[in-house]
Amino acid sequence: MKQLRARDSAYVFLGGSRGVSSRVLSCWVLAHDDGGAADLPVDAVVDTICRRLSVDERFTSRLVRVPGDLGHPFWMHDPTIDIADQIVVDDRPGLRWHDAQETLADIAATPFDTDRPLWSMHLITNVAGLPSQPGLATILCVSFHHAAFDGMSWEKTMHRLLADTPSAPPEHVVIGPREASTARIVAAQVRRAPREWATFLGNLGRMAREARRIARARRPEQLQYERHGAPQTRFNTGVQGRRWTDYLEFPLTDLQAVRDRVPGATVNDALLSIIGRTAHLYLSEHGEDPDGSLVALVPMSTRGARADDNANQFVPLAIELHSGVPDIDTRLGLIATSSSVEKSRATKVTRSEFWKAVNSAPALALRLVAQIERIPRPGGATKRPSVNTVVSNVINHTPVSSMMGVPTASGFAYSPLGGDSTLSHCVVTGLGKVMIVVTSDQTVMPDMPRYMQLLQESVDAHQALIRLSDAE
């Protein structure tokens, strides 16, 4: 058995709160250069997956909650799991991209059965009309619960699991079978509870004293994580419908050239310039001009600080996008400054008493937070949101270039949506490409094609600036 840490447990307890889903979908587009059918032999896929699952026993384990949530849940190895039951094949003839989007939206909306492994695989074969993809392609979709992996650890694990030439597997991740009866588990958690709560309450007390000390010093930039707020938009009204996803791609060199225009800017700043302006123009087209700059939640990795390579290790940044600034160079410079300030603040967060309190929260405290989140909010209540959209950037250092001899042409992912925002961008860079994957609530954004058109126009505008510089 292996017990979850507090931050991973939060995805278990908060799942379902205000429409929050902890299911993440990673999808690979498999296609031959000639556009011919990219059929994968299902039996061979199942056999390969079964042989490689030993890299991590989470794939052959179930998540077990402690009775009364007296402690954080455990992973428990289950030798009776039939891996073939986790793999679904959709080989309906004549499928097009819209059909695949419907299927994937249904998968994304389906909660995990916690009595089974918290992952699944779907093969959607011979799909026509995918973005930037002529001919037919097969979509391999692997979904997982956010309590098990974060984006960076998942990318490495998928390479070991799927690639024709996988990277060397790490030391075997052992979880093991259930080690004690329910009564003994509960008794152990009861004995441990006083120390856990004493640690947590002590951290809360030190956090409050730290906040008062900083406030008295009148240095608000050092507050543990004080966001300045964002304009209220349609993307801050909560989850109402299904997750719907689309994507586009362009050369990584173009994004790097945009970055190089402004000293100190990063590739991520260039992405924020493209995305922020798109969201701003989309809202303006709908007569919903933001009353200020849009703000993006951007996860910043803290990986390396802990030995556990699979746990979620990031701190959220709230970066002002200066989305109302039409000039690209000016906007990019402002974003670079905002990003630098926010990264500095986030670094202080990870050393603060606030962060210690977050990482020491007992299971019952998280459960209480989840119950509070599920309480319906009064219809007239208005609260200035912290962010308007989410932008996560995954650098794929070990891209899966082929599976079962079929080349990987592209890839995309479905991001979780929640109360903070119903518009999310997952950016994947790998194989010399940048893929911007947009996930939104289908009710909040019923015209996804228009948003994707505006996003492509924003990319085009940034690329035109590069060509103009080259001409000069």
Coordinates of C-alpha atoms in Angstrom, one line a residue:
M1 CA 0.0 0.0 0.0
K2 CA 1.1 3.6 -0.7
Q3 CA -0.6 6.6 0.9
L4 CA -1.3 9.8 -1.1
R5 CA 0.1 13.1 0.0
A6 CA -2.2 15.9 0.8
R7 CA -2.0 17.7 -2.5
D8 CA -2.7 14.5 -4.4
S9 CA -5.6 13.7 -2.1
A10 CA -7.2 17.1 -2.9
Y11 CA -8.0 15.8 -6.4
V12 CA -9.9 12.9 -4.8
F13 CA -11.9 14.9 -2.3
L14 CA -12.6 17.9 -4.6
G15 CA -13.6 15.9 -7.6
G16 CA -17.2 16.9 -8.5
S17 CA -17.1 20.1 -6.6
R18 CA -18.6 22.9 -8.7
G19 CA -18.3 20.7 -11.8
V20 CA -14.5 20.0 -11.2
S21 CA -13.3 16.8 -12.9
S22 CA -10.0 15.1 -12.1
R23 CA -10.0 13.1 -15.3
V24 CA -7.2 14.2 -17.7
L25 CA -7.1 12.9 -21.3
S26 CA -3.9 12.5 -23.3
C27 CA -4.4 11.7 -27.0
W28 CA -1.9 10.7 -29.7
V29 CA -2.7 11.1 -33.5
L30 CA -1.3 8.1 -35.3
A31 CA -1.1 8.4 -39.1
H32 CA 1.0 7.3 -42.1
D33 CA 2.5 9.9 -44.4
D34 CA 0.4 8.8 -47.3
G35 CA -2.9 9.3 -45.3
G36 CA -3.7 5.6 -45.4
A37 CA -5.5 3.7 -42.6
A38 CA -3.5 3.7 -39.4
D39 CA -5.1 0.5 -37.9
L40 CA -3.3 -0.8 -34.8
P41 CA -3.5 -4.5 -34.0
V42 CA -5.6 -4.5 -30.9
D43 CA -4.2 -7.8 -29.6
A44 CA -0.7 -6.5 -30.0
V45 CA -1.5 -3.2 -28.2
V46 CA -3.0 -5.1 -25.2
D47 CA -0.1 -7.4 -25.1
T48 CA 2.5 -4.6 -25.2
I49 CA 0.6 -2.6 -22.5
C50 CA 0.4 -5.6 -20.2
R51 CA 4.1 -6.3 -20.6
R52 CA 5.1 -2.7 -19.8
L53 CA 2.7 -1.9 -17.0
S54 CA 5.3 -3.0 -14.5
V55 CA 7.0 0.4 -14.7
D56 CA 4.4 1.6 -12.2
E57 CA 2.0 -0.4 -10.0
R58 CA -0.5 2.5 -10.1
F59 CA -1.7 0.9 -13.4
T60 CA -2.6 -2.3 -11.6
S61 CA -3.9 -0.8 -8.4
R62 CA -7.1 0.6 -6.9
L63 CA -7.5 3.7 -4.7
V64 CA -8.9 2.8 -1.3
R65 CA -10.3 5.5 1.0
V66 CA -9.9 5.2 4.7
P67 CA -13.3 4.7 6.5
G68 CA -14.6 8.1 7.7
D69 CA -11.7 9.7 5.7
L70 CA -9.6 9.6 8.9
G71 CA -6.5 9.5 6.7
H72 CA -5.5 10.1 3.1
P73 CA -6.4 7.4 0.6
F74 CA -4.1 4.5 -0.3
W75 CA -3.1 2.9 -3.5
M76 CA -3.5 -0.9 -3.2
H77 CA -2.1 -3.4 -5.7
D78 CA -4.9 -5.7 -7.1
P79 CA -3.7 -8.8 -9.0
T80 CA -7.2 -9.6 -10.1
I81 CA -7.4 -6.6 -12.4
D82 CA -7.9 -7.5 -16.1
I83 CA -6.0 -5.0 -18.1
A84 CA -8.0 -5.8 -21.3
D85 CA -11.1 -4.3 -19.5
Q86 CA -9.4 -1.0 -19.4
I87 CA -8.9 -0.8 -23.2
V88 CA -11.9 0.2 -25.5
V89 CA -11.8 0.1 -29.3
D90 CA -14.1 2.3 -31.4
D91 CA -13.9 1.2 -35.0
R92 CA -17.1 2.5 -36.4
P93 CA -16.8 3.2 -40.2
G94 CA -16.8 6.7 -41.6
L95 CA -15.8 8.6 -38.4
R96 CA -14.9 12.3 -38.8
W97 CA -13.1 14.7 -36.4
H98 CA -16.5 16.0 -35.0
D99 CA -17.5 12.4 -34.2
A100 CA -14.3 11.8 -32.4
Q101 CA -14.7 15.0 -30.4
E102 CA -18.2 13.8 -29.3
T103 CA -16.7 10.5 -28.1
L104 CA -13.8 12.2 -26.3
A105 CA -16.2 14.7 -24.7
D106 CA -18.2 11.8 -23.3
I107 CA -15.1 10.1 -22.0
A108 CA -14.0 13.3 -20.3
A109 CA -17.4 13.7 -18.7
T110 CA -17.5 10.2 -17.2
P111 CA -16.3 10.0 -13.6
F112 CA -13.9 7.3 -12.8
D113 CA -15.2 4.2 -11.0
T114 CA -12.9 4.2 -7.9
D115 CA -13.4 0.4 -7.5
R116 CA -11.3 0.0 -10.7
P117 CA -7.9 1.4 -11.8
L118 CA -8.0 5.1 -12.3
W119 CA -6.9 5.0 -16.0
S120 CA -8.4 3.9 -19.3
M121 CA -7.4 3.6 -22.9
H122 CA -9.5 4.2 -26.0
L123 CA -8.6 3.5 -29.6
I124 CA -10.7 5.5 -32.2
T125 CA -9.7 4.2 -35.6
N126 CA -9.7 5.7 -39.1
V127 CA -10.9 9.2 -38.3
A128 CA -11.0 11.8 -41.2
G129 CA -10.7 15.5 -41.0
L130 CA -8.3 16.0 -38.1
P131 CA -6.6 19.4 -37.9
S132 CA -3.5 19.6 -40.0
Q133 CA -3.9 15.9 -40.9
P134 CA -4.8 14.8 -44.4
G135 CA -6.3 11.4 -44.9
L136 CA -7.1 9.0 -42.0
A137 CA -5.7 8.8 -38.6
T138 CA -6.2 6.7 -35.4
I139 CA -6.6 8.5 -32.1
L140 CA -5.1 6.7 -29.0
C141 CA -6.6 8.3 -25.9
V142 CA -5.2 7.4 -22.4
S143 CA -7.1 9.0 -19.5
F144 CA -5.9 9.2 -15.9
H145 CA -6.9 10.6 -12.6
H146 CA -5.0 13.7 -11.5
A147 CA -4.3 12.2 -8.1
A148 CA -1.9 9.7 -9.7
F149 CA 0.3 11.8 -11.9
D150 CA 1.0 15.4 -13.0
G151 CA 1.8 16.4 -16.6
M152 CA 5.5 16.0 -16.5
S153 CA 5.6 12.6 -14.8
W154 CA 2.8 11.4 -17.1
E155 CA 4.7 12.3 -20.2
K156 CA 7.7 10.2 -19.1
T157 CA 5.6 7.3 -18.1
M158 CA 3.7 7.3 -21.4
H159 CA 7.0 7.1 -23.3
R160 CA 8.0 4.0 -21.4
L161 CA 4.5 2.5 -21.9
L162 CA 3.8 3.3 -25.6
A163 CA 6.8 4.2 -27.6
D164 CA 8.3 1.6 -30.0
T165 CA 11.7 2.6 -28.6
P166 CA 10.9 3.4 -24.9
S167 CA 13.3 5.2 -22.7
A168 CA 14.9 3.0 -20.0
P169 CA 12.4 2.2 -17.3
P170 CA 13.0 3.7 -13.9
E171 CA 13.3 1.8 -10.7
H172 CA 10.1 -0.2 -10.3
V173 CA 7.4 1.7 -8.4
V174 CA 6.2 -0.7 -5.8
I175 CA 2.8 -0.2 -4.1
G176 CA 2.1 -3.7 -2.8
P177 CA -1.1 -5.4 -1.6
R178 CA -3.2 -4.4 1.3
E179 CA -1.1 -4.9 4.4
A180 CA -3.7 -4.8 7.2
S181 CA -7.3 -5.2 7.9
T182 CA -9.7 -2.3 7.8
A183 CA -9.8 -2.2 11.6
R184 CA -6.0 -1.9 11.8
I185 CA -5.9 0.8 9.2
V186 CA -8.5 2.9 11.0
A187 CA -6.7 2.3 14.4
A188 CA -3.4 3.4 12.8
Q189 CA -5.0 6.6 11.4
V190 CA -6.6 7.4 14.7
R191 CA -3.2 7.1 16.5
R192 CA -1.6 9.3 13.8
A193 CA -4.4 11.9 13.7
P194 CA -3.4 14.0 16.8
R195 CA 0.1 14.6 15.4
E196 CA -1.2 15.4 11.9
W197 CA -3.7 17.9 13.2
A198 CA -1.2 19.4 15.6
T199 CA 1.2 19.9 12.7
F200 CA -1.5 21.3 10.4
L201 CA -2.9 23.7 13.1
G202 CA 0.6 24.8 14.0
N203 CA 1.3 25.6 10.3
L204 CA -2.0 27.6 10.1
G205 CA -1.0 29.6 13.2
R206 CA 2.5 30.3 11.8
M207 CA 0.9 31.2 8.5
A208 CA -1.4 33.8 10.1
R209 CA 1.5 35.3 12.1
E210 CA 3.5 35.5 8.9
A211 CA 0.7 37.2 7.0
R212 CA 0.3 39.8 9.9
R213 CA 4.0 40.4 10.0
I214 CA 4.2 41.1 6.3
A215 CA 1.1 43.3 6.3
R216 CA 2.6 45.4 9.1
A217 CA 5.7 45.8 7.1
R218 CA 3.5 47.0 4.2
R219 CA 5.2 44.8 1.6
P220 CA 2.2 43.3 -0.1
E221 CA 4.4 41.8 -2.8
Q222 CA 5.6 39.3 -0.2
L223 CA 2.2 38.0 0.8
Q224 CA 2.0 34.2 0.6
Y225 CA -0.2 34.2 -2.6
E226 CA -2.3 37.3 -2.9
R227 CA -3.8 37.6 -6.4
H228 CA -5.0 40.9 -7.5
G229 CA -8.1 39.6 -9.2
A230 CA -9.3 39.4 -12.8
P231 CA -12.3 40.8 -14.7
Q232 CA -15.6 38.8 -14.6
T233 CA -16.2 36.9 -17.8
R234 CA -18.3 34.1 -19.2
F235 CA -15.4 31.8 -18.3
N236 CA -15.9 32.4 -14.6
T237 CA -19.5 31.3 -14.4
G238 CA -18.7 27.7 -13.4
V239 CA -19.0 24.4 -15.4
Q240 CA -22.3 24.0 -17.1
G241 CA -21.8 21.5 -19.9
R242 CA -19.4 19.0 -21.4
R243 CA -15.7 19.6 -22.0
W244 CA -15.1 20.2 -25.7
T245 CA -11.6 20.3 -27.2
D246 CA -9.9 21.4 -30.4
Y247 CA -6.3 22.1 -31.3
L248 CA -4.0 23.7 -33.8
E249 CA -0.2 23.4 -34.3
F250 CA 2.6 25.4 -35.8
P251 CA 6.5 25.2 -35.9
L252 CA 8.3 25.7 -32.6
T253 CA 10.9 27.9 -34.3
D254 CA 8.2 30.5 -35.0
L255 CA 7.4 30.7 -31.3
Q256 CA 11.1 31.0 -30.4
A257 CA 11.5 33.8 -33.0
V258 CA 8.7 35.7 -31.3
R259 CA 10.3 35.2 -27.9
D260 CA 13.6 36.6 -29.2
R261 CA 12.0 39.9 -30.1
V262 CA 11.9 41.0 -26.5
P263 CA 14.9 40.7 -24.1
G264 CA 14.0 38.6 -21.1
A265 CA 10.9 37.1 -22.6
T266 CA 10.4 33.3 -22.7
V267 CA 8.6 30.9 -25.0
N268 CA 5.8 30.7 -22.4
D269 CA 5.5 34.5 -22.5
A270 CA 5.1 34.4 -26.3
L271 CA 2.3 31.7 -25.8
L272 CA 0.6 33.9 -23.3
S273 CA 0.7 36.8 -25.8
I274 CA -1.0 34.7 -28.5
I275 CA -3.6 33.2 -26.1
G276 CA -4.5 36.3 -24.1
R277 CA -5.2 38.3 -27.2
T278 CA -7.4 35.6 -28.6
A279 CA -9.5 35.3 -25.5
H280 CA -9.9 39.1 -25.3
L281 CA -11.0 39.4 -28.9
Y282 CA -13.4 36.5 -28.5
L283 CA -15.1 38.2 -25.6
S284 CA -15.2 41.6 -27.5
E285 CA -16.9 39.9 -30.5
H286 CA -19.6 38.8 -28.1
G287 CA -20.1 42.3 -26.7
E288 CA -18.4 41.3 -23.4
D289 CA -15.3 43.6 -23.4
P290 CA -13.3 42.8 -20.3
D291 CA -13.0 45.7 -17.9
G292 CA -9.3 45.0 -17.4
S293 CA -6.5 42.7 -18.5
L294 CA -7.3 39.0 -18.5
V295 CA -5.3 36.9 -16.1
A296 CA -4.0 33.3 -16.7
L297 CA -3.4 30.6 -14.2
V298 CA 0.0 29.1 -15.2
P299 CA 1.3 26.1 -13.3
M300 CA 5.0 26.4 -12.4
S301 CA 6.8 23.1 -11.8
T302 CA 8.5 22.6 -8.4
R303 CA 9.8 19.2 -9.5
G304 CA 13.1 18.2 -8.0
A305 CA 12.2 19.4 -4.5
R306 CA 10.9 15.9 -3.6
A307 CA 12.0 12.4 -4.3
D308 CA 8.6 11.2 -5.3
D309 CA 8.7 11.6 -9.1
N310 CA 5.0 10.9 -9.8
A311 CA 3.2 13.2 -7.3
N312 CA 1.8 16.6 -8.3
Q313 CA 4.6 19.2 -7.9
F314 CA 3.7 22.7 -9.0
V315 CA 2.7 26.1 -7.7
P316 CA 0.1 28.2 -9.6
L317 CA 1.0 31.6 -11.0
A318 CA -1.5 34.3 -11.8
I319 CA 0.0 36.2 -14.7
E320 CA -1.6 39.4 -16.2
L321 CA -1.9 39.0 -19.9
H322 CA -2.2 42.7 -20.8
S323 CA -4.7 41.4 -23.3
G324 CA -6.1 44.8 -24.2
V325 CA -2.8 45.9 -25.6
P326 CA -2.9 45.5 -29.4
D327 CA 0.8 46.0 -30.2
I328 CA 2.5 42.6 -30.0
D329 CA 6.0 43.7 -28.9
T330 CA 4.5 46.0 -26.2
R331 CA 2.2 43.3 -25.0
L332 CA 5.0 40.7 -24.9
G333 CA 7.3 43.0 -22.9
L334 CA 4.6 43.7 -20.3
I335 CA 3.8 39.9 -20.0
A336 CA 7.5 39.2 -19.6
T337 CA 7.6 41.6 -16.7
S338 CA 4.4 40.2 -15.1
S339 CA 5.7 36.7 -15.4
S340 CA 9.0 37.5 -13.8
V341 CA 7.3 39.2 -10.8
E342 CA 4.9 36.3 -10.4
K343 CA 7.6 33.7 -10.5
S344 CA 9.5 35.5 -7.8
R345 CA 6.4 35.7 -5.7
A346 CA 5.7 32.0 -6.3
T347 CA 9.2 31.0 -5.2
K348 CA 8.6 32.8 -1.9
V349 CA 5.3 30.9 -1.6
T350 CA 7.0 27.5 -1.7
R351 CA 9.1 28.6 1.3
S352 CA 6.3 30.1 3.2
E353 CA 4.2 28.9 6.2
F354 CA 1.2 29.0 3.8
W355 CA 2.8 26.3 1.6
K356 CA 3.6 24.1 4.7
A357 CA -0.1 24.3 5.7
V358 CA -1.3 23.3 2.2
N359 CA 1.0 20.3 2.2
S360 CA 0.1 19.2 5.7
A361 CA -3.7 19.3 5.4
P362 CA -5.3 16.2 6.9
A363 CA -7.9 14.2 4.9
L364 CA -10.8 15.5 7.0
A365 CA -9.8 19.1 6.4
L366 CA -9.8 18.5 2.6
R367 CA -13.1 16.8 2.9
L368 CA -14.6 19.8 4.7
V369 CA -13.3 22.1 2.0
A370 CA -14.9 19.9 -0.6
Q371 CA -18.2 20.0 1.2
I372 CA -18.1 23.8 1.4
E373 CA -17.3 24.0 -2.3
R374 CA -20.4 21.9 -3.1
I375 CA -22.7 24.4 -1.3
P376 CA -24.7 26.3 -4.0
R377 CA -23.8 29.9 -4.1
P378 CA -26.5 32.6 -3.9
G379 CA -27.6 33.7 -7.3
G380 CA -26.8 37.4 -6.6
A381 CA -23.4 36.8 -5.0
T382 CA -20.6 38.1 -7.0
K383 CA -16.9 37.5 -6.3
R384 CA -14.1 38.9 -8.4
P385 CA -12.4 35.9 -10.0
S386 CA -8.7 35.2 -9.5
V387 CA -8.1 34.2 -13.1
N388 CA -9.9 33.9 -16.5
T389 CA -8.2 31.1 -18.2
V390 CA -5.6 28.3 -17.5
V391 CA -2.4 27.9 -19.6
S392 CA -0.3 24.9 -18.9
N393 CA 2.9 24.2 -21.0
V394 CA 4.2 20.7 -21.2
I395 CA 7.6 20.3 -22.8
N396 CA 7.8 16.8 -24.2
H397 CA 11.4 15.9 -23.8
T398 CA 10.7 12.2 -24.7
P399 CA 8.0 12.4 -27.4
V400 CA 6.5 9.1 -28.6
S401 CA 7.5 9.2 -32.3
S402 CA 5.8 5.9 -33.2
M403 CA 3.6 3.1 -31.8
M404 CA 3.4 -0.4 -33.3
G405 CA 5.3 0.9 -36.4
V406 CA 2.7 3.8 -37.0
P407 CA 4.2 7.3 -36.8
T408 CA 2.9 9.8 -34.3
A409 CA 1.7 12.8 -36.4
S410 CA 0.4 14.9 -33.5
G411 CA -1.1 14.9 -30.1
F412 CA -3.5 16.8 -27.8
A413 CA -5.0 16.6 -24.3
Y414 CA -8.2 17.4 -22.5
S415 CA -7.5 19.7 -19.5
P416 CA -9.7 19.6 -16.3
L417 CA -12.1 22.5 -16.0
G418 CA -13.4 24.0 -12.7
G419 CA -14.7 26.9 -10.8
D420 CA -11.7 29.1 -11.5
S421 CA -12.2 28.9 -15.3
T422 CA -14.0 27.0 -18.0
L423 CA -11.4 27.9 -20.6
S424 CA -8.1 26.0 -20.5
H425 CA -5.1 25.8 -22.9
C426 CA -2.8 22.9 -22.7
V427 CA 0.3 23.6 -24.8
V428 CA 2.5 20.7 -25.8
T429 CA 5.9 21.3 -27.4
G430 CA 7.7 18.3 -29.0
L431 CA 8.8 16.9 -32.4
G432 CA 9.6 20.5 -33.5
K433 CA 5.9 21.5 -33.1
V434 CA 3.8 23.6 -30.8
M435 CA 0.3 22.3 -30.2
I436 CA -2.2 24.6 -28.5
V437 CA -5.0 22.5 -27.2
V438 CA -8.2 24.4 -26.2
T439 CA -10.7 22.9 -23.8
S440 CA -13.8 24.7 -22.9
D441 CA -17.3 24.1 -21.5
Q442 CA -19.5 23.5 -24.6
T443 CA -22.3 25.5 -23.0
V444 CA -20.1 28.5 -22.2
M445 CA -18.4 28.4 -25.6
P446 CA -20.9 26.9 -28.1
D447 CA -18.9 28.3 -31.0
M448 CA -15.5 26.6 -30.5
P449 CA -14.7 26.8 -34.3
R450 CA -14.8 30.6 -34.1
Y451 CA -12.5 30.7 -31.1
M452 CA -10.1 28.4 -33.0
Q453 CA -10.2 30.7 -36.0
L454 CA -9.3 33.7 -33.8
L455 CA -6.5 31.7 -32.2
Q456 CA -5.1 30.8 -35.7
E457 CA -5.4 34.5 -36.6
S458 CA -3.4 35.4 -33.5
V459 CA -0.7 32.9 -34.4
D460 CA -0.7 34.3 -38.0
A461 CA -0.2 37.8 -36.7
H462 CA 2.8 36.8 -34.6
Q463 CA 4.2 34.9 -37.5
A464 CA 3.7 37.9 -39.8
L465 CA 5.7 40.1 -37.4
I466 CA 8.6 37.6 -37.7
R467 CA 8.5 37.7 -41.5
L468 CA 8.4 41.5 -41.4
S469 CA 11.5 41.6 -39.2
D470 CA 13.3 39.1 -41.6
A471 CA 12.4 41.3 -44.6
E472 CA 13.9 44.4 -42.9

